[in-house]
CSV table of C-alpha atoms in Angstrom, one decimal:
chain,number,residue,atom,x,y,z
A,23,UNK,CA,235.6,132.8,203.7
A,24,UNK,CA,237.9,136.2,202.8
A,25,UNK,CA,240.0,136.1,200.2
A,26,UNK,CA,242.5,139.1,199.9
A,27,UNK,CA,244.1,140.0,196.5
A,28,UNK,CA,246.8,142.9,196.4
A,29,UNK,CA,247.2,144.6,193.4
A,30,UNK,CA,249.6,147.5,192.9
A,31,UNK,CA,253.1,146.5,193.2
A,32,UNK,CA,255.6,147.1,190.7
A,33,UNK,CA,259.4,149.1,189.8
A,34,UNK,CA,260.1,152.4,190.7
A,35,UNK,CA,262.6,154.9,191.4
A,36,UNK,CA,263.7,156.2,194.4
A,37,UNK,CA,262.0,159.0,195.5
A,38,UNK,CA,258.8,157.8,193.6
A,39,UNK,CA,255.5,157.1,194.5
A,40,UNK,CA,253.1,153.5,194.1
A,41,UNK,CA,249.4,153.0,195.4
A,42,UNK,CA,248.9,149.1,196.9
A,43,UNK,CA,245.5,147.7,196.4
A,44,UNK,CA,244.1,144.5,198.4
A,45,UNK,CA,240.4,144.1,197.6
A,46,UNK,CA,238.6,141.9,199.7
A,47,UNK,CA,235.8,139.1,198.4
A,48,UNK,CA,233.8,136.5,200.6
A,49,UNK,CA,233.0,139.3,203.4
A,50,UNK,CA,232.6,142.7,204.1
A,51,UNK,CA,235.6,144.4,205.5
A,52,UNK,CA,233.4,146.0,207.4
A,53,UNK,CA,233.9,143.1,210.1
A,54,UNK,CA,237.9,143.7,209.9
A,55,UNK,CA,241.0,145.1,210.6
A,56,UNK,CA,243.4,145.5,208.2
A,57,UNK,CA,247.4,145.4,208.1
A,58,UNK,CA,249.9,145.6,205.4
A,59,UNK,CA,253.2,143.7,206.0
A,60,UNK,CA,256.3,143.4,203.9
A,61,UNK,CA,258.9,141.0,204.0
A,62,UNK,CA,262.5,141.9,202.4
A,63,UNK,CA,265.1,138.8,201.2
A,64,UNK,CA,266.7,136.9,204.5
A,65,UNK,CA,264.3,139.4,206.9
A,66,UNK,CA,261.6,138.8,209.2
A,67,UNK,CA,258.3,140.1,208.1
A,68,UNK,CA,257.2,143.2,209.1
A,69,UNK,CA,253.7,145.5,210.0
A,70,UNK,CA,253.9,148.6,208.4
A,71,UNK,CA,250.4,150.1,209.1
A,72,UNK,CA,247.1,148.8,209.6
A,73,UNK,CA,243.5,150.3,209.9
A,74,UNK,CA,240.5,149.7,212.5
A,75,UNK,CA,237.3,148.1,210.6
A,76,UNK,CA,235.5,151.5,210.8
A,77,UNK,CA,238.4,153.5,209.2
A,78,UNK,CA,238.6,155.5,212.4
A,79,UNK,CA,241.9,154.5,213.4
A,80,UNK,CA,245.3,153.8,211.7
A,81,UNK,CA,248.4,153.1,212.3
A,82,UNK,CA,252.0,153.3,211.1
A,83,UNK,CA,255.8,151.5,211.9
A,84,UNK,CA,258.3,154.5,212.4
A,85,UNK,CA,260.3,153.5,209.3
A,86,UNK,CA,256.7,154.5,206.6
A,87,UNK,CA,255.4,157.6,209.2
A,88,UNK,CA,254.9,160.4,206.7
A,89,UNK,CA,255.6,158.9,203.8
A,90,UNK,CA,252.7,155.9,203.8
A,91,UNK,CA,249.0,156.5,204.1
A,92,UNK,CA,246.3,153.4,204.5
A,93,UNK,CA,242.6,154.1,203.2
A,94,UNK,CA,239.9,152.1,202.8
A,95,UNK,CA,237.1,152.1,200.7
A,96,UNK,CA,234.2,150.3,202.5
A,97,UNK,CA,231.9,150.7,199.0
A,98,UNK,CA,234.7,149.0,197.4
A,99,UNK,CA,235.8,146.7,199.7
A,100,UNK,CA,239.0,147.5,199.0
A,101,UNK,CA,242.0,148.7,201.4
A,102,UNK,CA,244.7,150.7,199.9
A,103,UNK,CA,248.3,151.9,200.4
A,104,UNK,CA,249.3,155.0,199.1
A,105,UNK,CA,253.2,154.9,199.2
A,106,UNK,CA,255.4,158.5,198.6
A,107,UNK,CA,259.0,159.3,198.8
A,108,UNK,CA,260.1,155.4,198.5
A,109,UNK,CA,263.1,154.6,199.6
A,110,UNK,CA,265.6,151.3,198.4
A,111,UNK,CA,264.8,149.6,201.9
A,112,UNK,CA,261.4,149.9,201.2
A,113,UNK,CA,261.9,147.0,198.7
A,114,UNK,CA,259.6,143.9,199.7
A,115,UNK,CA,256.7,141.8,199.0
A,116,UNK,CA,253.8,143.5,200.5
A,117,UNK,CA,251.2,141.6,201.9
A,118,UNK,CA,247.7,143.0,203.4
A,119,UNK,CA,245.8,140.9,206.0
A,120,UNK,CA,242.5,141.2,207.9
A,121,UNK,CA,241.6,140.2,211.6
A,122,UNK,CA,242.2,142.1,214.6
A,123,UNK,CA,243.9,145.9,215.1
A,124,UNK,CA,247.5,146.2,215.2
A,125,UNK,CA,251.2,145.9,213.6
A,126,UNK,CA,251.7,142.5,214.4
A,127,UNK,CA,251.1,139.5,212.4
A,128,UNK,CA,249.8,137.4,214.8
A,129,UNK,CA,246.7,139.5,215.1
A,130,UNK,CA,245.5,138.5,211.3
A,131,UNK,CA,243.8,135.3,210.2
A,132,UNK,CA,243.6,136.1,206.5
A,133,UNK,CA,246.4,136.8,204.3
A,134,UNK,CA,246.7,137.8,200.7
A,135,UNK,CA,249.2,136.3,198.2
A,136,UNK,CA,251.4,139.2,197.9
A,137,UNK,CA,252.5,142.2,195.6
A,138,UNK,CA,256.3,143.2,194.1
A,139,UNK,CA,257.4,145.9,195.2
A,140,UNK,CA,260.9,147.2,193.9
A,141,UNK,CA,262.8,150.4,194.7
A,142,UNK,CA,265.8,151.1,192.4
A,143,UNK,CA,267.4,153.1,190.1
């Protein structure tokens, strides 16, 4: 079975950049999809981009376009996030998942356990 770990979360300021990690075990990632999804206090949660299981294809929410880039690293099993120019409401545990292509949640079957991610001053 996949297990997803994300790594990567932390403090920062705004205007600062963090790199989100979720490394895959069990499978290859080569047979999946991946989102990453935050979820602020008292919101719903939220797809911010995801990538198709070949790397070809990506995709972004309007609030990250230009400032968030997904990767993956098939030798490494490992998906990341590369996060620039954060903002306060970026602040939210991010979560990566794998299963089908898209921004929605319902498209995933494997969820990680979450990573910290704070934007203040």
């Amino acid at each position: 079975q996949l297990q997803l770990v994300e790594s990567g979360g932390g403090l920062v300021q705004p205007g600062g950049s963090l790199r989100l990690s979720c490394a895959a075990s069990g499978s290859s990632l080569d047979y999946y999809a991946i989102g990453w999804f935050r979820q602020a206090p008292g919101k719903e949660r939220e797809g911010v981009s995801c990538i198709s299981s070949s790397g070809g294809s990506t995709n972004y929410a309007d609030s990250v376009k230009g400032r968030f880039t997904i990767s993956k690293d098939n030798a490494k099993n490992t998906v990341y996030l590369q996060m620039n120019s954060l903002k306060p409401e970026d602040t939210a545990v991010y979560y990566c998942a794998a299963g089908g292509y898209g921004l929605g949640s319902q498209m995933y079957i494997y969820w990680g356990q979450g990573t910290q991610v704070t934007v203040s001053s």
